[in-house]
PDB file of C-alpha atoms in Angstrom:
ATOM      1  CA  MET A 221       0.333  -0.253  -0.213  1.00 49.00           C
ATOM      2  CA  LYS A 222       1.115   3.337  -0.827  1.00 59.00           C
ATOM      3  CA  LYS A 223       0.761   6.554   1.263  1.00 61.00           C
ATOM      4  CA  LYS A 224       0.870  10.232   0.153  1.00 70.00           C
ATOM      5  CA  SER A 225       2.862  12.967   1.923  1.00 83.00           C
ATOM      6  CA  PHE A 226       3.299  16.206   0.554  1.00 85.00           C
ATOM      7  CA  LYS A 227       5.371  19.796   1.227  1.00 92.00           C
ATOM      8  CA  LEU A 228       3.566  23.028   0.064  1.00 95.00           C
ATOM      9  CA  GLU A 229       5.953  25.648  -1.056  1.00 96.00           C
ATOM     10  CA  THR A 230       5.356  29.052  -1.568  1.00 97.00           C
ATOM     11  CA  LEU A 231       5.288  30.402  -5.536  1.00 97.00           C
ATOM     12  CA  ILE A 232       3.171  33.942  -5.182  1.00 98.00           C
ATOM     13  CA  THR A 233       2.818  35.376  -1.380  1.00 98.00           C
ATOM     14  CA  GLU A 234      -0.260  37.081  -0.153  1.00 98.00           C
ATOM     15  CA  GLU A 235       0.738  40.699  -0.589  1.00 98.00           C
ATOM     16  CA  THR A 236       1.907  40.070  -4.281  1.00 98.00           C
ATOM     17  CA  LEU A 237      -1.901  38.035  -4.414  1.00 98.00           C
ATOM     18  CA  GLN A 238      -3.449  41.533  -3.347  1.00 98.00           C
ATOM     19  CA  ASN A 239      -1.380  44.084  -5.381  1.00 98.00           C
ATOM     20  CA  ARG A 240      -1.771  41.817  -8.919  1.00 98.00           C
ATOM     21  CA  VAL A 241      -5.616  41.495  -8.002  1.00 98.00           C
ATOM     22  CA  THR A 242      -5.287  45.604  -7.283  1.00 98.00           C
ATOM     23  CA  SER A 243      -3.905  45.715 -10.429  1.00 98.00           C
ATOM     24  CA  LEU A 244      -6.184  43.687 -12.834  1.00 98.00           C
ATOM     25  CA  ALA A 245      -8.871  45.231 -11.375  1.00 98.00           C
ATOM     26  CA  GLN A 246      -7.815  49.481 -12.251  1.00 98.00           C
ATOM     27  CA  GLN A 247      -7.379  47.483 -15.793  1.00 98.00           C
ATOM     28  CA  ILE A 248     -10.827  46.162 -16.294  1.00 98.00           C
ATOM     29  CA  SER A 249     -12.143  49.187 -14.320  1.00 98.00           C
ATOM     30  CA  ALA A 250     -10.460  51.514 -17.446  1.00 98.00           C
ATOM     31  CA  ASP A 251     -11.709  49.199 -19.900  1.00 98.00           C
ATOM     32  CA  PHE A 252     -15.468  48.983 -18.749  1.00 98.00           C
ATOM     33  CA  ARG A 253     -15.208  52.412 -17.645  1.00 98.00           C
ATOM     34  CA  GLY A 254     -18.900  53.826 -18.186  1.00 97.00           C
ATOM     35  CA  GLU A 255     -20.407  50.517 -18.667  1.00 97.00           C
ATOM     36  CA  HIS A 256     -21.855  47.905 -16.450  1.00 98.00           C
ATOM     37  CA  LEU A 257     -20.105  44.607 -16.186  1.00 98.00           C
ATOM     38  CA  HIS A 258     -21.800  41.120 -15.574  1.00 98.00           C
ATOM     39  CA  LEU A 259     -19.543  39.145 -13.336  1.00 98.00           C
ATOM     40  CA  ILE A 260     -19.707  35.348 -13.683  1.00 98.00           C
ATOM     41  CA  GLY A 261     -17.158  33.157 -11.545  1.00 98.00           C
ATOM     42  CA  ILE A 262     -17.104  29.361 -12.247  1.00 97.00           C
ATOM     43  CA  LEU A 263     -16.960  27.706  -8.181  1.00 94.00           C
ATOM     44  CA  LYS A 264     -15.598  26.669  -6.592  1.00 93.00           C
ATOM     45  CA  GLY A 265     -12.322  27.641  -6.791  1.00 94.00           C
ATOM     46  CA  ALA A 266     -12.437  31.444  -8.321  1.00 97.00           C
ATOM     47  CA  TRP A 267     -14.734  32.861  -5.402  1.00 97.00           C
ATOM     48  CA  ILE A 268     -11.573  34.504  -3.639  1.00 98.00           C
ATOM     49  CA  PHE A 269     -10.005  35.813  -6.418  1.00 98.00           C
ATOM     50  CA  MET A 270     -13.819  37.137  -7.687  1.00 98.00           C
ATOM     51  CA  ALA A 271     -14.200  38.858  -4.128  1.00 98.00           C
ATOM     52  CA  ASP A 272     -10.815  40.010  -4.251  1.00 98.00           C
ATOM     53  CA  LEU A 273     -10.731  41.580  -7.357  1.00 98.00           C
ATOM     54  CA  ILE A 274     -15.104  43.120  -7.142  1.00 98.00           C
ATOM     55  CA  ARG A 275     -13.869  45.055  -4.347  1.00 97.00           C
ATOM     56  CA  HIS A 276     -11.634  47.676  -6.632  1.00 98.00           C
ATOM     57  CA  LEU A 277     -13.846  47.359  -9.869  1.00 98.00           C
ATOM     58  CA  GLN A 278     -14.659  50.978  -9.762  1.00 97.00           C
ATOM     59  CA  LEU A 279     -18.028  50.061 -11.945  1.00 97.00           C
ATOM     60  CA  ASN A 280     -21.476  49.108 -11.795  1.00 97.00           C
ATOM     61  CA  THR A 281     -21.314  45.455 -11.829  1.00 98.00           C
ATOM     62  CA  SER A 282     -23.612  42.573 -10.749  1.00 98.00           C
ATOM     63  CA  VAL A 283     -22.619  38.776 -10.788  1.00 98.00           C
ATOM     64  CA  ASP A 284     -23.672  35.436 -11.324  1.00 98.00           C
ATOM     65  CA  PHE A 285     -21.782  31.798 -10.640  1.00 97.00           C
ATOM     66  CA  ILE A 286     -22.027  28.346 -12.543  1.00 96.00           C
ATOM     67  CA  THR A 287     -20.270  25.375 -11.267  1.00 93.00           C
ATOM     68  CA  VAL A 288     -18.733  22.932 -13.414  1.00 91.00           C
ATOM     69  CA  SER A 289     -16.665  19.916 -12.919  1.00 83.00           C
ATOM     70  CA  SER A 290     -13.827  18.356 -15.287  1.00 72.00           C
ATOM     71  CA  TYR A 291     -11.836  16.937 -12.542  1.00 57.00           C
ATOM     72  CA  ALA A 292     -14.027  14.461 -10.604  1.00 53.00           C
ATOM     73  CA  SER A 293     -12.196  13.504  -7.242  1.00 51.00           C
ATOM     74  CA  SER A 294      -8.493  13.112  -9.682  1.00 50.00           C
ATOM     75  CA  MET A 295      -5.964  15.369  -9.891  1.00 56.00           C
ATOM     76  CA  LYS A 296      -6.264  16.187 -13.254  1.00 56.00           C
ATOM     77  CA  SER A 297      -8.876  16.858 -15.686  1.00 53.00           C
ATOM     78  CA  THR A 298     -10.739  14.088 -17.717  1.00 58.00           C
ATOM     79  CA  GLY A 299     -11.098  16.165 -20.243  1.00 66.00           C
ATOM     80  CA  LYS A 300     -15.090  16.093 -20.472  1.00 80.00           C
ATOM     81  CA  VAL A 301     -17.094  19.080 -18.755  1.00 84.00           C
ATOM     82  CA  THR A 302     -20.451  18.970 -17.064  1.00 85.00           C
ATOM     83  CA  ILE A 303     -22.261  21.821 -16.052  1.00 89.00           C
ATOM     84  CA  VAL A 304     -22.917  21.251 -12.167  1.00 90.00           C
ATOM     85  CA  LYS A 305     -25.354  24.399 -11.404  1.00 91.00           C
ATOM     86  CA  ASP A 306     -25.723  27.051 -14.264  1.00 87.00           C
ATOM     87  CA  LEU A 307     -26.309  30.437 -14.696  1.00 95.00           C
ATOM     88  CA  ASN A 308     -29.516  32.340 -12.548  1.00 93.00           C
ATOM     89  CA  THR A 309     -30.107  35.308 -14.859  1.00 94.00           C
ATOM     90  CA  SER A 310     -29.691  36.102 -18.706  1.00 96.00           C
ATOM     91  CA  ILE A 311     -26.462  37.000 -19.847  1.00 98.00           C
ATOM     92  CA  LYS A 312     -28.542  38.476 -22.629  1.00 98.00           C
ATOM     93  CA  ASP A 313     -26.319  41.983 -24.053  1.00 98.00           C
ATOM     94  CA  LEU A 314     -24.361  42.514 -20.944  1.00 98.00           C
ATOM     95  CA  ASN A 315     -21.140  42.858 -20.875  1.00 98.00           C
ATOM     96  CA  VAL A 316     -19.717  39.639 -18.814  1.00 98.00           C
ATOM     97  CA  LEU A 317     -16.617  38.529 -17.170  1.00 98.00           C
ATOM     98  CA  LEU A 318     -15.971  34.933 -17.094  1.00 98.00           C
ATOM     99  CA  ILE A 319     -13.543  34.901 -13.954  1.00 98.00           C
ATOM    100  CA  GLU A 320     -11.173  31.617 -13.495  1.00 98.00           C
ATOM    101  CA  ASP A 321      -8.980  30.490 -10.959  1.00 97.00           C
ATOM    102  CA  ILE A 322      -6.778  28.652 -13.664  1.00 96.00           C
ATOM    103  CA  CYS A 323      -6.469  28.010 -16.870  1.00 96.00           C
ATOM    104  CA  GLU A 324      -4.663  24.884 -17.679  1.00 93.00           C
ATOM    105  CA  THR A 325      -5.491  22.673 -20.691  1.00 91.00           C
ATOM    106  CA  GLY A 326      -8.188  25.561 -22.042  1.00 93.00           C
ATOM    107  CA  LEU A 327     -10.697  23.018 -21.883  1.00 93.00           C
ATOM    108  CA  THR A 328     -13.181  24.278 -19.435  1.00 92.00           C
ATOM    109  CA  LEU A 329     -13.227  27.798 -20.577  1.00 96.00           C
ATOM    110  CA  ASP A 330     -13.821  26.984 -24.455  1.00 95.00           C
ATOM    111  CA  TYR A 331     -16.727  24.262 -23.106  1.00 95.00           C
ATOM    112  CA  LEU A 332     -18.276  27.886 -21.420  1.00 96.00           C
ATOM    113  CA  THR A 333     -17.218  30.226 -23.957  1.00 97.00           C
ATOM    114  CA  GLN A 334     -19.248  28.650 -26.371  1.00 96.00           C
ATOM    115  CA  LYS A 335     -21.698  27.956 -24.403  1.00 96.00           C
ATOM    116  CA  LEU A 336     -22.007  31.821 -23.498  1.00 97.00           C
ATOM    117  CA  LYS A 337     -21.363  33.297 -26.749  1.00 98.00           C
ATOM    118  CA  LYS A 338     -25.113  31.455 -28.059  1.00 97.00           C
ATOM    119  CA  GLN A 339     -26.793  33.689 -24.997  1.00 97.00           C
ATOM    120  CA  ASN A 340     -26.172  37.047 -26.717  1.00 98.00           C
ATOM    121  CA  PRO A 341     -23.506  38.646 -24.604  1.00 98.00           C
ATOM    122  CA  LYS A 342     -22.954  42.467 -25.257  1.00 98.00           C
ATOM    123  CA  SER A 343     -19.017  41.291 -24.866  1.00 98.00           C
ATOM    124  CA  LEU A 344     -17.619  38.373 -23.333  1.00 98.00           C
ATOM    125  CA  SER A 345     -14.131  38.768 -21.739  1.00 98.00           C
ATOM    126  CA  ILE A 346     -12.390  36.256 -19.495  1.00 98.00           C
ATOM    127  CA  ALA A 347     -10.096  36.625 -16.378  1.00 98.00           C
ATOM    128  CA  SER A 348      -8.075  34.053 -15.185  1.00 98.00           C
ATOM    129  CA  LEU A 349      -6.236  34.227 -12.055  1.00 98.00           C
ATOM    130  CA  LEU A 350      -3.284  31.655 -13.277  1.00 98.00           C
ATOM    131  CA  SER A 351      -2.283  30.700 -16.715  1.00 97.00           C
ATOM    132  CA  LYS A 352      -0.477  27.065 -17.410  1.00 95.00           C
ATOM    133  CA  PHE A 353       0.093  27.920 -21.164  1.00 88.00           C
ATOM    134  CA  ASP A 354       2.425  24.862 -21.658  1.00 87.00           C
ATOM    135  CA  ARG A 355      -0.421  22.193 -20.557  1.00 85.00           C
ATOM    136  CA  ARG A 356      -3.000  24.586 -23.302  1.00 90.00           C
ATOM    137  CA  LYS A 357      -4.795  21.670 -25.624  1.00 91.00           C
ATOM    138  CA  LYS A 358      -7.520  24.753 -26.987  1.00 91.00           C
ATOM    139  CA  LYS A 359      -6.349  28.105 -27.837  1.00 92.00           C
ATOM    140  CA  ILE A 360      -8.077  30.360 -25.423  1.00 94.00           C
ATOM    141  CA  ASN A 361      -7.964  34.300 -25.390  1.00 94.00           C
ATOM    142  CA  LEU A 362      -7.603  35.096 -21.948  1.00 97.00           C
ATOM    143  CA  ASP A 363      -7.848  38.911 -21.198  1.00 98.00           C
ATOM    144  CA  TYR A 364      -6.658  39.358 -17.989  1.00 98.00           C
ATOM    145  CA  VAL A 365      -3.853  36.992 -16.465  1.00 98.00           C
ATOM    146  CA  GLY A 366      -2.664  37.586 -13.133  1.00 98.00           C
ATOM    147  CA  PHE A 367       0.072  35.020 -13.065  1.00 98.00           C
ATOM    148  CA  GLU A 368       1.715  32.611 -15.386  1.00 97.00           C
ATOM    149  CA  ILE A 369       2.666  29.730 -13.876  1.00 97.00           C
ATOM    150  CA  GLU A 370       4.705  27.091 -14.527  1.00 94.00           C
ATOM    151  CA  ASN A 371       3.076  23.252 -14.751  1.00 92.00           C
ATOM    152  CA  HIS A 372       2.693  22.665 -10.550  1.00 92.00           C
ATOM    153  CA  PHE A 373      -0.199  21.145  -8.851  1.00 94.00           C
ATOM    154  CA  VAL A 374      -1.221  24.440  -7.187  1.00 97.00           C
ATOM    155  CA  VAL A 375      -3.946  25.169  -4.030  1.00 97.00           C
ATOM    156  CA  GLY A 376      -4.449  28.061  -1.485  1.00 98.00           C
ATOM    157  CA  TYR A 377      -6.424  31.296  -2.461  1.00 98.00           C
ATOM    158  CA  GLY A 378      -9.426  28.841  -3.625  1.00 97.00           C
ATOM    159  CA  LEU A 379      -7.608  26.358  -5.317  1.00 97.00           C
ATOM    160  CA  ASP A 380      -7.917  22.881  -3.403  1.00 94.00           C
ATOM    161  CA  TYR A 381      -6.441  19.828  -3.232  1.00 92.00           C
ATOM    162  CA  GLN A 382      -9.691  17.449  -2.216  1.00 89.00           C
ATOM    163  CA  GLU A 383     -11.316  20.444  -1.300  1.00 91.00           C
ATOM    164  CA  ASN A 384      -8.753  21.570   1.167  1.00 93.00           C
ATOM    165  CA  PHE A 385      -6.399  24.285   1.129  1.00 96.00           C
ATOM    166  CA  ARG A 386      -8.779  26.737  -0.616  1.00 96.00           C
ATOM    167  CA  ASN A 387      -8.543  29.125   2.734  1.00 97.00           C
ATOM    168  CA  LEU A 388      -4.227  29.631   2.586  1.00 97.00           C
ATOM    169  CA  PRO A 389      -3.894  33.179   1.366  1.00 97.00           C
ATOM    170  CA  GLU A 390      -0.807  32.476  -0.978  1.00 98.00           C
ATOM    171  CA  ILE A 391      -0.244  30.102  -3.864  1.00 98.00           C
ATOM    172  CA  HIS A 392       1.734  27.056  -2.740  1.00 98.00           C
ATOM    173  CA  ALA A 393       2.857  24.563  -5.218  1.00 96.00           C
ATOM    174  CA  VAL A 394       2.219  21.560  -4.078  1.00 94.00           C
ATOM    175  CA  GLN A 395       5.031  18.517  -4.036  1.00 89.00           C
ATOM    176  CA  PHE A 396       3.969  14.941  -3.606  1.00 85.00           C
ATOM    177  CA  ASN A 397       5.807  12.072  -2.197  1.00 81.00           C
ATOM    178  CA  GLU A 398       4.831   8.472  -1.758  1.00 66.00           C
ATOM    179  CA  LYS A 399       5.637   5.956   0.797  1.00 58.00           C
ATOM    180  CA  LYS A 400       4.904   2.244   0.851  1.00 54.00           C
ATOM    181  CA  ILE A 401       3.107   1.458   4.123  1.00 52.00           C
ATOM    182  CA  PRO A 402       4.544  -1.946   4.727  1.00 53.00           C
ATOM    183  CA  ASN A 403       1.257  -4.575   5.418  1.00 52.00           C
TER     184      ASN A 403
END
């Protein structure tokens, strides 16, 4: 039998995260000045990023959430995206900002942008806190990116490992070690 142990290594500090979120909010506010912006958070991972971001926006905003699944209980995407909770309101004729915690393969964002475009928003933009460009399987245009990171499994600031570590105020890389347990 094997037991997984792990170590967390800080990749992005709380201060660096907050500074970047503030900067992104300033850029988004400038880009949509005088407009209403409808934010759609992808649950569960994006909610902390979205909460911090919206507090710094200098815009009239509204909010909705969508929950998708592509990981099941694994650390790797299954490649099949399913909607667990859909939007509560129409996005027709709205400026929409889709908020994601991390863009890896691009499969989730590709699926969602195709779905959302069918609802005829006025505009559709994407903000992703983290991006792993070298893992892309689908070409995705990210309008606002917090940080490009290497291919680490990361937790904290809303991102989880088996529903744990979302509450950490920093982004951490998880280093797994497998140990054999004697019978």
